Short mmCIF file of C-alpha atoms and ligand atoms in Angstrom, two decimals:
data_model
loop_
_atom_site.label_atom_id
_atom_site.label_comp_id
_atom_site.label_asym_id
_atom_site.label_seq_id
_atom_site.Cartn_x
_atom_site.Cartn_y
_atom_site.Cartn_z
CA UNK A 635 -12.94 -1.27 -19.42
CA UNK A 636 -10.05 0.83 -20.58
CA UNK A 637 -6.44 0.66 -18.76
CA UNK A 638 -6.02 3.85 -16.03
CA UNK A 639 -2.42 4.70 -15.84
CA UNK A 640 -1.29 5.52 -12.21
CA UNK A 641 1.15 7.00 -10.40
CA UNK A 642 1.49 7.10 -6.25
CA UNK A 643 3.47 9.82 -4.77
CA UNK A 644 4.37 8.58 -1.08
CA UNK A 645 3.69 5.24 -2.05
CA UNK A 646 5.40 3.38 0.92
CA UNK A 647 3.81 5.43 4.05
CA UNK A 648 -0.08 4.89 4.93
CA UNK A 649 -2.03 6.17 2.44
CA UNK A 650 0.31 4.57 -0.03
CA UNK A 651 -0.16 1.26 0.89
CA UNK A 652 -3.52 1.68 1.34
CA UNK A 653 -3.91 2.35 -2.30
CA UNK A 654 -1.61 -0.51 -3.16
CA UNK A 655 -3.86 -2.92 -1.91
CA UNK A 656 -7.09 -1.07 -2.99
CA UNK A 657 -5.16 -1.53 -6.44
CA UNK A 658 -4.16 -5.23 -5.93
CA UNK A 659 -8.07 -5.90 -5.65
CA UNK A 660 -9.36 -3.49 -8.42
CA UNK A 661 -11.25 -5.05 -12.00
CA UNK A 662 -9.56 -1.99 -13.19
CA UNK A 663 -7.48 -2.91 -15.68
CA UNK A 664 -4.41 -0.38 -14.64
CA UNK A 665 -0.54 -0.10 -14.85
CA UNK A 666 2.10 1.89 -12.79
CA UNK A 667 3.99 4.70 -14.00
CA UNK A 668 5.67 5.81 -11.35
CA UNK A 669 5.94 5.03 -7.35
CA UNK A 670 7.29 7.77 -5.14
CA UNK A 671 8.81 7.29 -1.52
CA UNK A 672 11.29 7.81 0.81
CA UNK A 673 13.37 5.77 3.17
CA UNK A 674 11.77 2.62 3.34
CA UNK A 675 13.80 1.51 0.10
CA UNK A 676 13.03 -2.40 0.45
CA UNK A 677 8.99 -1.54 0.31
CA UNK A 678 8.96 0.72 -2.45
CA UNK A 679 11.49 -1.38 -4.64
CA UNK A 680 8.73 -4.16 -3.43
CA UNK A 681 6.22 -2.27 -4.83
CA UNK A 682 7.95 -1.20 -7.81
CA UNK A 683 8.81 -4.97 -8.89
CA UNK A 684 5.64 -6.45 -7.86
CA UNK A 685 3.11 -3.11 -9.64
CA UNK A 686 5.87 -3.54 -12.50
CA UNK A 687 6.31 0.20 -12.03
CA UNK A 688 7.79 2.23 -15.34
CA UNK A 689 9.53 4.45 -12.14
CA UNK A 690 10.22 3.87 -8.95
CA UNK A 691 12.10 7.15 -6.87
CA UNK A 692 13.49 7.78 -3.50
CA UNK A 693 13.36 11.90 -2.17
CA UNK A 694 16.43 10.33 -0.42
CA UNK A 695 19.25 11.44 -2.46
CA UNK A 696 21.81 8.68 -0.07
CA UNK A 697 19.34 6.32 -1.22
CA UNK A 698 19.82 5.91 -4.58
CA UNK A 699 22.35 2.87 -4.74
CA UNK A 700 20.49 1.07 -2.32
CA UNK A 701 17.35 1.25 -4.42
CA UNK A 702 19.10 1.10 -7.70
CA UNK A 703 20.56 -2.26 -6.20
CA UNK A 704 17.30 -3.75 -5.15
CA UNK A 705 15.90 -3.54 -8.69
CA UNK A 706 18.83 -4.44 -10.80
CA UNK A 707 17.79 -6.69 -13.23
CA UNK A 708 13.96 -5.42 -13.75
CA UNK A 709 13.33 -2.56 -16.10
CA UNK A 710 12.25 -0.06 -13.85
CA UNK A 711 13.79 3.40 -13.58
CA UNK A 712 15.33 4.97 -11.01
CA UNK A 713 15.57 8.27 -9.39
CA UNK A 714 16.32 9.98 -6.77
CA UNK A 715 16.36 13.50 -4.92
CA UNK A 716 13.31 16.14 -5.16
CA UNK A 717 13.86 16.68 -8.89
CA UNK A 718 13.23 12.93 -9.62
CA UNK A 719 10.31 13.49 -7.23
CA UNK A 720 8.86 16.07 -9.39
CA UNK A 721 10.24 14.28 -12.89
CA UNK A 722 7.94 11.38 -11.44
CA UNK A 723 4.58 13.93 -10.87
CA UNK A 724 5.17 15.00 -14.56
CA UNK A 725 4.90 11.34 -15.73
CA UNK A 726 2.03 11.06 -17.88
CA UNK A 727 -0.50 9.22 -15.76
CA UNK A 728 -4.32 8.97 -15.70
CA UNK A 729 -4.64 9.14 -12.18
CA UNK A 730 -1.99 10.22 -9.47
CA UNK A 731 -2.14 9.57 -5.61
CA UNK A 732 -0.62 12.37 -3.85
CA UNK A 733 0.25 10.85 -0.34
CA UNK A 734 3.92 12.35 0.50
CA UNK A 735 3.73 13.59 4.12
CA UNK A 736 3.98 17.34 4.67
CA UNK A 737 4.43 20.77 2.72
CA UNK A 738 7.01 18.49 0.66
CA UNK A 739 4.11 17.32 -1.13
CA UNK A 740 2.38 20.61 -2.41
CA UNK A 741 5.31 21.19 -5.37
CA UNK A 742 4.54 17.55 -6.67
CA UNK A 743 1.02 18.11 -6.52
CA UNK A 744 1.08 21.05 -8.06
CA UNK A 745 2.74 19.05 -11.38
CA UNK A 746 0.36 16.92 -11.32
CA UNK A 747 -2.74 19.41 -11.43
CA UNK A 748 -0.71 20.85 -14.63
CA UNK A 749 -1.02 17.92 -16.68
CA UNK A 750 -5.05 18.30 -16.41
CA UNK A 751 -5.75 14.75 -15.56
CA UNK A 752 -7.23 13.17 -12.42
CA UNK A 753 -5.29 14.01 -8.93
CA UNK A 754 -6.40 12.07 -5.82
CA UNK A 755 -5.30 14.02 -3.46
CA UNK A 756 -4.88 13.01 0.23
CA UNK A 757 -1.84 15.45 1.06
CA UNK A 758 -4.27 18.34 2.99
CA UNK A 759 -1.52 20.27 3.08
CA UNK A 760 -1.22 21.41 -0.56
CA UNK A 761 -4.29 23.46 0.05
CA UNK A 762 -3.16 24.52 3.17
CA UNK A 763 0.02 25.91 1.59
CA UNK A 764 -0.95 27.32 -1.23
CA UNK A 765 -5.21 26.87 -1.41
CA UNK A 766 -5.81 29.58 -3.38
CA UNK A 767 -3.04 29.40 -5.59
CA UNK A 768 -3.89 25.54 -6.47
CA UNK A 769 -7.80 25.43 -6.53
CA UNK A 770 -7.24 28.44 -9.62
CA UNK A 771 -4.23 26.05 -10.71
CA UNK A 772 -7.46 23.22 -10.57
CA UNK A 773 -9.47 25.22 -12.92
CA UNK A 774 -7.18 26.89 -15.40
CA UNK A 775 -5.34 23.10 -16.36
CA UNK A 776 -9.10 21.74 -16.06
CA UNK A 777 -8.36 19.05 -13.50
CA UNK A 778 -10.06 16.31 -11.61
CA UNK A 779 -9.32 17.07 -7.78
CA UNK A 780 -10.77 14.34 -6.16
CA UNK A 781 -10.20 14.56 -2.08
CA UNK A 782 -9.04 11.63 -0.05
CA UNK A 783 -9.14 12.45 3.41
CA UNK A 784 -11.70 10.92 4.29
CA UNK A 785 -14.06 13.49 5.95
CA UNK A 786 -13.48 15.55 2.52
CA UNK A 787 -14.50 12.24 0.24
CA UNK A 788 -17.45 12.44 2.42
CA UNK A 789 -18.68 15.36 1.98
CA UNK A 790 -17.73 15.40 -2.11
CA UNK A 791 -19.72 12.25 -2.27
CA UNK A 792 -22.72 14.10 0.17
CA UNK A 793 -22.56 17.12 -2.14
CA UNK A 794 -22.78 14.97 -5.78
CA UNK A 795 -26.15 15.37 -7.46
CA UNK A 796 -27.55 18.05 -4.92
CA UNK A 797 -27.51 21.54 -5.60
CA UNK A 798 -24.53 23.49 -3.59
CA UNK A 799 -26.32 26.95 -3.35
CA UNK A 800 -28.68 25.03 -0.81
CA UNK A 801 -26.13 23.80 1.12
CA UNK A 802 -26.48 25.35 5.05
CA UNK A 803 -23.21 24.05 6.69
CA UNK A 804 -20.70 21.60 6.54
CA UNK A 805 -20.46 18.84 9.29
CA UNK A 806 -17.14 18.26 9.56
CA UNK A 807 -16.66 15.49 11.83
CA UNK A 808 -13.79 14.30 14.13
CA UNK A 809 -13.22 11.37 16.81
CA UNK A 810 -11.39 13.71 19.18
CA UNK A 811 -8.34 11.58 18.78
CA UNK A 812 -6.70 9.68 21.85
CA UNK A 813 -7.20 12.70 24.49
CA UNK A 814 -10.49 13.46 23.60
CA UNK A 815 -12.02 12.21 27.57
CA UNK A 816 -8.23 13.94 29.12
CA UNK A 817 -7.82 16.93 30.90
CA UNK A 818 -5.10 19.71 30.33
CA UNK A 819 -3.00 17.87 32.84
CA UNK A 820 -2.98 14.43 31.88
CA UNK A 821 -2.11 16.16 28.44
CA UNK A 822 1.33 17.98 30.20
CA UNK A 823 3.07 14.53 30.15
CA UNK A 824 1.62 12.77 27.25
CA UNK A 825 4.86 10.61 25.36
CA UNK A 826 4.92 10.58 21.66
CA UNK A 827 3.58 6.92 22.16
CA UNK A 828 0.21 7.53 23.82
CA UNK A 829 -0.36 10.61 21.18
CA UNK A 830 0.30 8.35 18.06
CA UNK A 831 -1.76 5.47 19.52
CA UNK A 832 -5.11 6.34 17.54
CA UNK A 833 -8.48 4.73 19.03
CA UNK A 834 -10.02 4.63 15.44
CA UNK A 835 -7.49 5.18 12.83
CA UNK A 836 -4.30 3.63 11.91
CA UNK A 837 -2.34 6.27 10.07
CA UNK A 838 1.09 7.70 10.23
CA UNK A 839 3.03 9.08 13.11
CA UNK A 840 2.77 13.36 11.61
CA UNK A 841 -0.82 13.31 11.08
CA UNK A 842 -1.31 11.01 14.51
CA UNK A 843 -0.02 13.74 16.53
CA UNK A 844 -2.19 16.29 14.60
CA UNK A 845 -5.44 14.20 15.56
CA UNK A 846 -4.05 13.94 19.13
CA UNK A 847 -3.63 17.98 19.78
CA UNK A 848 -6.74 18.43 17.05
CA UNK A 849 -4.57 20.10 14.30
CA UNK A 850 -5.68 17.95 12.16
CA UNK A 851 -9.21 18.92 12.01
CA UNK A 852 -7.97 22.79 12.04
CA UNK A 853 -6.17 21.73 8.54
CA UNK A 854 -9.09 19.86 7.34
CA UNK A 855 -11.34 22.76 7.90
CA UNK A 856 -8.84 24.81 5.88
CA UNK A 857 -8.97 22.41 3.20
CA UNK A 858 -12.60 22.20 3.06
CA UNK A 859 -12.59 25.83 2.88
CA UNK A 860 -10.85 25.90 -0.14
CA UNK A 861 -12.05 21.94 -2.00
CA UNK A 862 -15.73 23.40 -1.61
CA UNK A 863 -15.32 27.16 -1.50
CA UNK A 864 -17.09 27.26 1.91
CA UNK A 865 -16.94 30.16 4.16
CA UNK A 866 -15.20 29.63 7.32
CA UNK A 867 -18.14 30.55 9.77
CA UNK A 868 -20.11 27.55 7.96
CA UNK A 869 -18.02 24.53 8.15
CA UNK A 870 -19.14 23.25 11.86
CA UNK A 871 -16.72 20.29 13.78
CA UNK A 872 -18.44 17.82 15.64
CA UNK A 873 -16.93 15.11 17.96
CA UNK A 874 -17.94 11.76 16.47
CA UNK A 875 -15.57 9.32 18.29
CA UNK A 876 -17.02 5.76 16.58
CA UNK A 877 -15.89 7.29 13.51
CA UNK A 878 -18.50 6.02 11.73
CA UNK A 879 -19.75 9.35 9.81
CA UNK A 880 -17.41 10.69 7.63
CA UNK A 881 -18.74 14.25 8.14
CA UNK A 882 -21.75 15.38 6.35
CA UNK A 883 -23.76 18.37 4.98
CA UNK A 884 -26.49 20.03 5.94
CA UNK A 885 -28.71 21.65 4.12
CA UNK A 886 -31.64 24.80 4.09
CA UNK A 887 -34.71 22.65 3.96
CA UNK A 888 -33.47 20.76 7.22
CA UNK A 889 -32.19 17.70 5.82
CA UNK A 890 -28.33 16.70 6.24
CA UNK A 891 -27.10 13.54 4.47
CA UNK A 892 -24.03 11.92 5.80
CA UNK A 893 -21.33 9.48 4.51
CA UNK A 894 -21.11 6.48 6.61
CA UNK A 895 -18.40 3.88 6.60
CA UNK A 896 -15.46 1.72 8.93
CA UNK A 897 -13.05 3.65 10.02
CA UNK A 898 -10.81 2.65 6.81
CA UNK A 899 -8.66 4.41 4.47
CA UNK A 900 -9.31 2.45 1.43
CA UNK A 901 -13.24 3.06 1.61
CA UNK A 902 -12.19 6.87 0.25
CA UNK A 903 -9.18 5.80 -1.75
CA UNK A 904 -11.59 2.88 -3.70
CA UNK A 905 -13.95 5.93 -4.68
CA UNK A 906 -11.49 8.29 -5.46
CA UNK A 907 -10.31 5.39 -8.07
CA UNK A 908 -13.17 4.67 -9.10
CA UNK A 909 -14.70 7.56 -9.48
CA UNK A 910 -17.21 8.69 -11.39
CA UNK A 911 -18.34 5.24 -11.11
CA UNK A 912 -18.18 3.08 -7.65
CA UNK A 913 -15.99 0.00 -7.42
CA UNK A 914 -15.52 -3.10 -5.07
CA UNK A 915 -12.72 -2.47 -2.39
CA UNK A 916 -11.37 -5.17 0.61
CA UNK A 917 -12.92 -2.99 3.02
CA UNK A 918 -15.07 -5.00 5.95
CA UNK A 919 -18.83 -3.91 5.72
CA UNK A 920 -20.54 -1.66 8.04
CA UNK A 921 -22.60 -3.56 10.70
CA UNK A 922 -24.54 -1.00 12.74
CA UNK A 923 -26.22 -3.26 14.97
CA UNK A 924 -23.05 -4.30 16.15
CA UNK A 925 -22.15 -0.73 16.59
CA UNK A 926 -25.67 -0.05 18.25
CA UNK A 927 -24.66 3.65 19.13
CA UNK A 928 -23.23 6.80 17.58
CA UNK A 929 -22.45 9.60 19.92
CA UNK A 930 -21.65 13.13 19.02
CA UNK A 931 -19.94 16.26 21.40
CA UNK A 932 -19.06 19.86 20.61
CA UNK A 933 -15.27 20.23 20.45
CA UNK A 934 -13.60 22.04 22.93
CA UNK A 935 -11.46 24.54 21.77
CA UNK A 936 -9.60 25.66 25.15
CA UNK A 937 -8.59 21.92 25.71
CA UNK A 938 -7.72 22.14 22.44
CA UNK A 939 -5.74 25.43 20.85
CA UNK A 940 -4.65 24.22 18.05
CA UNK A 941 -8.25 23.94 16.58
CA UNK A 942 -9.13 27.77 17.02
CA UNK A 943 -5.57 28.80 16.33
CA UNK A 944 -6.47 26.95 12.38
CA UNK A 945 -10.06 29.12 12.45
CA UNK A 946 -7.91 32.08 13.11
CA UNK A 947 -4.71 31.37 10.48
CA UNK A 948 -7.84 30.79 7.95
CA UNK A 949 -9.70 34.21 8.38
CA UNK A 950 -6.10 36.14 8.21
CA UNK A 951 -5.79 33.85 4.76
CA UNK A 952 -3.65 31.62 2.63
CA UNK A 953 -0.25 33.12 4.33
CA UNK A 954 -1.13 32.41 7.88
CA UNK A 955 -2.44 28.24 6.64
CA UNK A 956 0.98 27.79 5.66
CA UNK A 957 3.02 29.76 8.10
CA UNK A 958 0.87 27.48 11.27
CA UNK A 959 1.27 24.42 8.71
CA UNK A 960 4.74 24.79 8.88
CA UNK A 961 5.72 25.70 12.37
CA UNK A 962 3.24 22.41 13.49
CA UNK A 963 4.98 20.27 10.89
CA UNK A 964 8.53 21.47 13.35
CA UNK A 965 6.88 21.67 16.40
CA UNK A 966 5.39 17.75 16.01
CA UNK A 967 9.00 16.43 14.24
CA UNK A 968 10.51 18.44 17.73
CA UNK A 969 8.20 16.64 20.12
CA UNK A 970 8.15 13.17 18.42
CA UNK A 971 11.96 13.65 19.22
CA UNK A 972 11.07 14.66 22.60
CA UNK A 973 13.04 17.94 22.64
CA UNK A 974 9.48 19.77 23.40
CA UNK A 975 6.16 18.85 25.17
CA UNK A 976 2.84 18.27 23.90
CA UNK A 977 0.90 20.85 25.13
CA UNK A 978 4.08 22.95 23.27
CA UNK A 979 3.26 22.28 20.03
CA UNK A 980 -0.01 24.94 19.53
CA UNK A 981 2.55 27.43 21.26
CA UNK A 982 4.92 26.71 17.78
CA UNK A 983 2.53 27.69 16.00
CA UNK A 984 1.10 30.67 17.82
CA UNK A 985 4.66 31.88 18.37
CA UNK A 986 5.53 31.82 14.47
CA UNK A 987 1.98 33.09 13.25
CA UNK A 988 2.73 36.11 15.50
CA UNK A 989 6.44 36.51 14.43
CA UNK A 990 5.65 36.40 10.55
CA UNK A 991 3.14 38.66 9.48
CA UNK A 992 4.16 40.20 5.52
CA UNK A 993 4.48 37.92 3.17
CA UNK A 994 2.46 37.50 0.01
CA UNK A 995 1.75 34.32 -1.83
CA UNK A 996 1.44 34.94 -5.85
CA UNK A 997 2.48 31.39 -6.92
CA UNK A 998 3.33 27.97 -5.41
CA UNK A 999 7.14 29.17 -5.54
CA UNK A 1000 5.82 31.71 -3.19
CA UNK A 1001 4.38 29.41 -0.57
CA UNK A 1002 7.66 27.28 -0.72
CA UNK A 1003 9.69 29.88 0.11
CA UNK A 1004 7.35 31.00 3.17
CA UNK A 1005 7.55 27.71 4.18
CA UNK A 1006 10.98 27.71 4.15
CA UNK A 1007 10.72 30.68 6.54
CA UNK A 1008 8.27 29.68 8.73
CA UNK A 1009 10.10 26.68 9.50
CA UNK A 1010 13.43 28.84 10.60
CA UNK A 1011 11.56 30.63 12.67
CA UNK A 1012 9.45 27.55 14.26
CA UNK A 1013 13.17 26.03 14.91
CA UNK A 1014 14.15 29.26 16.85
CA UNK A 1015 11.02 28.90 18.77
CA UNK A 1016 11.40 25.17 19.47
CA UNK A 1017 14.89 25.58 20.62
CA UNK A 1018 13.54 28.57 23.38
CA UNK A 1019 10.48 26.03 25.19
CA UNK A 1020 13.67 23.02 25.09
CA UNK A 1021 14.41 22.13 28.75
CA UNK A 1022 17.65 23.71 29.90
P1 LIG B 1705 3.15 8.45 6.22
O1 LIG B 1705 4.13 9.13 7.08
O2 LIG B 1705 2.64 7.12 6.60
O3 LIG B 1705 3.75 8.32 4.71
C1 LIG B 1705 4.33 9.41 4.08
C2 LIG B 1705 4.86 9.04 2.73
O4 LIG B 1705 5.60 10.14 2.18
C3 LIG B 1705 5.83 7.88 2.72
O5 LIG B 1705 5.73 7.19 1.49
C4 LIG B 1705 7.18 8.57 2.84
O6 LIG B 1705 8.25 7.74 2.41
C5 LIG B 1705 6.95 9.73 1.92
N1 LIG B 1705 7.80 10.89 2.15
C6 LIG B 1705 8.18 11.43 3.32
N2 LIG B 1705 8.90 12.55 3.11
C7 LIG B 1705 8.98 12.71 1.77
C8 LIG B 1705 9.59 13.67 0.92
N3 LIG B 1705 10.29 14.71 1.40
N4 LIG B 1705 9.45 13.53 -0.42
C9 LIG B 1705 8.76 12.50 -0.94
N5 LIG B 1705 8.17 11.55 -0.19
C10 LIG B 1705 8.27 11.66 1.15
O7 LIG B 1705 1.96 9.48 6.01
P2 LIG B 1705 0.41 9.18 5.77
O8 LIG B 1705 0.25 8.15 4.71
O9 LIG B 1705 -0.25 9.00 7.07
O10 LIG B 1705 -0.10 10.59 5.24
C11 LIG B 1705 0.22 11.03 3.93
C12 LIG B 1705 -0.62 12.26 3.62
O11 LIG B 1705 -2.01 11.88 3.61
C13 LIG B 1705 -0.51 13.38 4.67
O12 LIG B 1705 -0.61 14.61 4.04
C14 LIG B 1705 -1.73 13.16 5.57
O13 LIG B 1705 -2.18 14.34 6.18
C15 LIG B 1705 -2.74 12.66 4.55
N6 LIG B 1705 -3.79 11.81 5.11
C16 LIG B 1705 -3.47 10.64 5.74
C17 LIG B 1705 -4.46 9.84 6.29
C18 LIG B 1705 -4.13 8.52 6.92
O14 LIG B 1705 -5.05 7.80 7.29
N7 LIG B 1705 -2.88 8.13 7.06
C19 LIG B 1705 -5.86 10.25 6.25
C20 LIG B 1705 -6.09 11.46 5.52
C21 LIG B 1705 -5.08 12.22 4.98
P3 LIG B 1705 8.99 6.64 3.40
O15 LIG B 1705 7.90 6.02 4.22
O16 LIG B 1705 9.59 5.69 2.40
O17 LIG B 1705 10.01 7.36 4.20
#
């Protein structure tokens, strides 16, 4: 087997470690280029030491000593700040994890796909910042996008060997998070605690919130509009709260073929790795006897805004994605600091996707900059539904 070269951007959060230990149990002969992170310094100069890194960098610019400090002595290099961020995306590696949280990873992303090689990408929200812009990106450097999250692996793995012109719909499933049995009023009071306290999935606190008010699924169906070029009107949510399908895809003779799996990261992080070819991972295997049941619901979009409020950002295009991506990305940061209520957070992103309307996206320098904007405005916003 030949070495892969890797690099992880966002290597200390979730998805990061994840793919450390689906690494740590790989045949694959690999080594690390470069490890990307943030402010959990001790972990990622773990990581670095331990994966013998060629790079380890903090987006932390205050963090550099402490990091440089930690790995005095070992030969790794250090960086810090978003240019080392991006000088670590432009290191020359087989296969790149893109895993930062946020809009702040679409620019190191986007270095990646340049190089042409393989990018694993779990960061939905390059697509939903830029989609258009980075799926032609995709194609002119020739790269290997291969999606992470895991309701997109499923549906790349459903899709392999079958012919896409027959494909009817996409079955994009969803457990319905922690609220999915609450009513509008339980949901008034809801702390930051109960929203990030997932039934199925253990994942960071950004994307918890987004399963909890069902943003989440509204970006996924925005980035399965764009990883599959799939119309909006035919990529169908369906409440699955075992989270045992993946999602799935239907097709015109009838017949819809499904990914199943545990609810486990590293199950779409091993293929992504592996891929073409499937390798071993430290995942637990399926038992569905001892699951006995799989139940299934249509979403409710009233109970949940934020869902239709995605559908709608998507048909107005590529501007709207990433002026609701940004004013959620506020709105959750205000609320997991308690300065604004749960049920306030689709009313960010309404408020902004009214209040910005011209703006056109040419490049990824483009989207940056009307993410920059978006986020002003979501802060204005934020600050006006703030107690008194
Ligand atoms: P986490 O919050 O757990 O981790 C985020 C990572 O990004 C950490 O390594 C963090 O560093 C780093 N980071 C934060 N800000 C910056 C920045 N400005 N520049 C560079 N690095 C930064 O997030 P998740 O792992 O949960 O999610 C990562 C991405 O994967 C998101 O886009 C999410 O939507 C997607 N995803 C996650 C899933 C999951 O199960 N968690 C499932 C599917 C998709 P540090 O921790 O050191 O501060």
């Amino acid at each position: 087997m030949t070495e892969k070269t890797v690099s992880i951007l966002g290597a200390t959060g979730s998805i990061g470690k994840s793919t450390v230990d689906v690494l740590r149990h790989t045949d694959i002969p690999f080594s690390v280029k470069a490890l990307v992170g943030n402010r959990n310094i001790s972990l990622l100069a773990e990581q670095a030491k331990t994966l013998r890194a060629e790079m380890a960098v903090t987006a932390d610019e205050t963090k550099y000593a402490e990091l440089k400090e930690l790995l005095a002595g070992t030969s790794v290099k250090v960086g810090a700040g978003k240019s080392a961020v991006l000088e670590a995306a432009t290191m020359d590696a087989d296969w790149t994890m893109s895993a930062i949280v946020g809009a702040a990873g679409l620019e190191p992303s986007a270095e990646v796909i340049k190089r042409g090689k393989t990018l694993a990408l779990a960061n939905k929200e390059t697509l939903v910042c830029a989609g258009d812009i980075v799926m032609d990106m995709v194609q002119k450097y020739n790269t290997t996008l291969v999606p992470v999250d895991s309701e997109h692996s499923a549906i790349f793995q459903c899709l392999e060997n079958n012919q896409k012109n027959a494909v009817d719909s996409l079955l994009l499933t969803a457990s319905g998070g922690p609220f999915f049995l609450k009513d509008r009023e339980y949901m008034e009071t809801v702390t930051p605690q109960q929203a990030v306290a997932h039934p199925k999935w253990n994942m960071g606190a950004k994307i918890s919130v987004d399963s909890a008010t069902m943003m989440n699924k509204g970006l996924e169906i925005i980035e399965a509009h764009h990883l599959f070029a799939m119309p909006a009107e035919k990529i169908n949510v369906v409440i699955h709260p075992q989270s045992i399908i993946h999602s799935a895809v239907a097709y015109i003779d009838g017949s819809v073929i499904a990914q199943l799996g545990n609810p486990d990261m590293r199950v779409p992080i091993a293929y992504a790795f592996g891929w073409p070819q499937r390798i071993s991972s430290p995942v637990e295997k399926l038992d569905l006897p001892k699951i006995a049941s799989l139940s299934f619901f249509t979403p409710d979009e009233e109970k949940f805004p934020a869902l239709k409020l995605a559908k709608q950002a998507l048909k107005a295009g590529s501007e709207a994605t990433n002026v609701l991506n940004a004013a959620n990305e506020i709105a959750v940061a205000a609320f997991l600091d308690r300065k604004i209520r749960f049920l306030d957070i689709a009313k960010v992103g309404e408020k902004v996707l009214e209040n910005i309307k011209t703006f056109k996206l040419n490049s990824v320098d483009d989207a940056v900059a009307l993410d920059k904007k978006a986020r002003a405005e979501a802060e204005i916003v934020v600050q006006s539904l703030e107690p008194k």
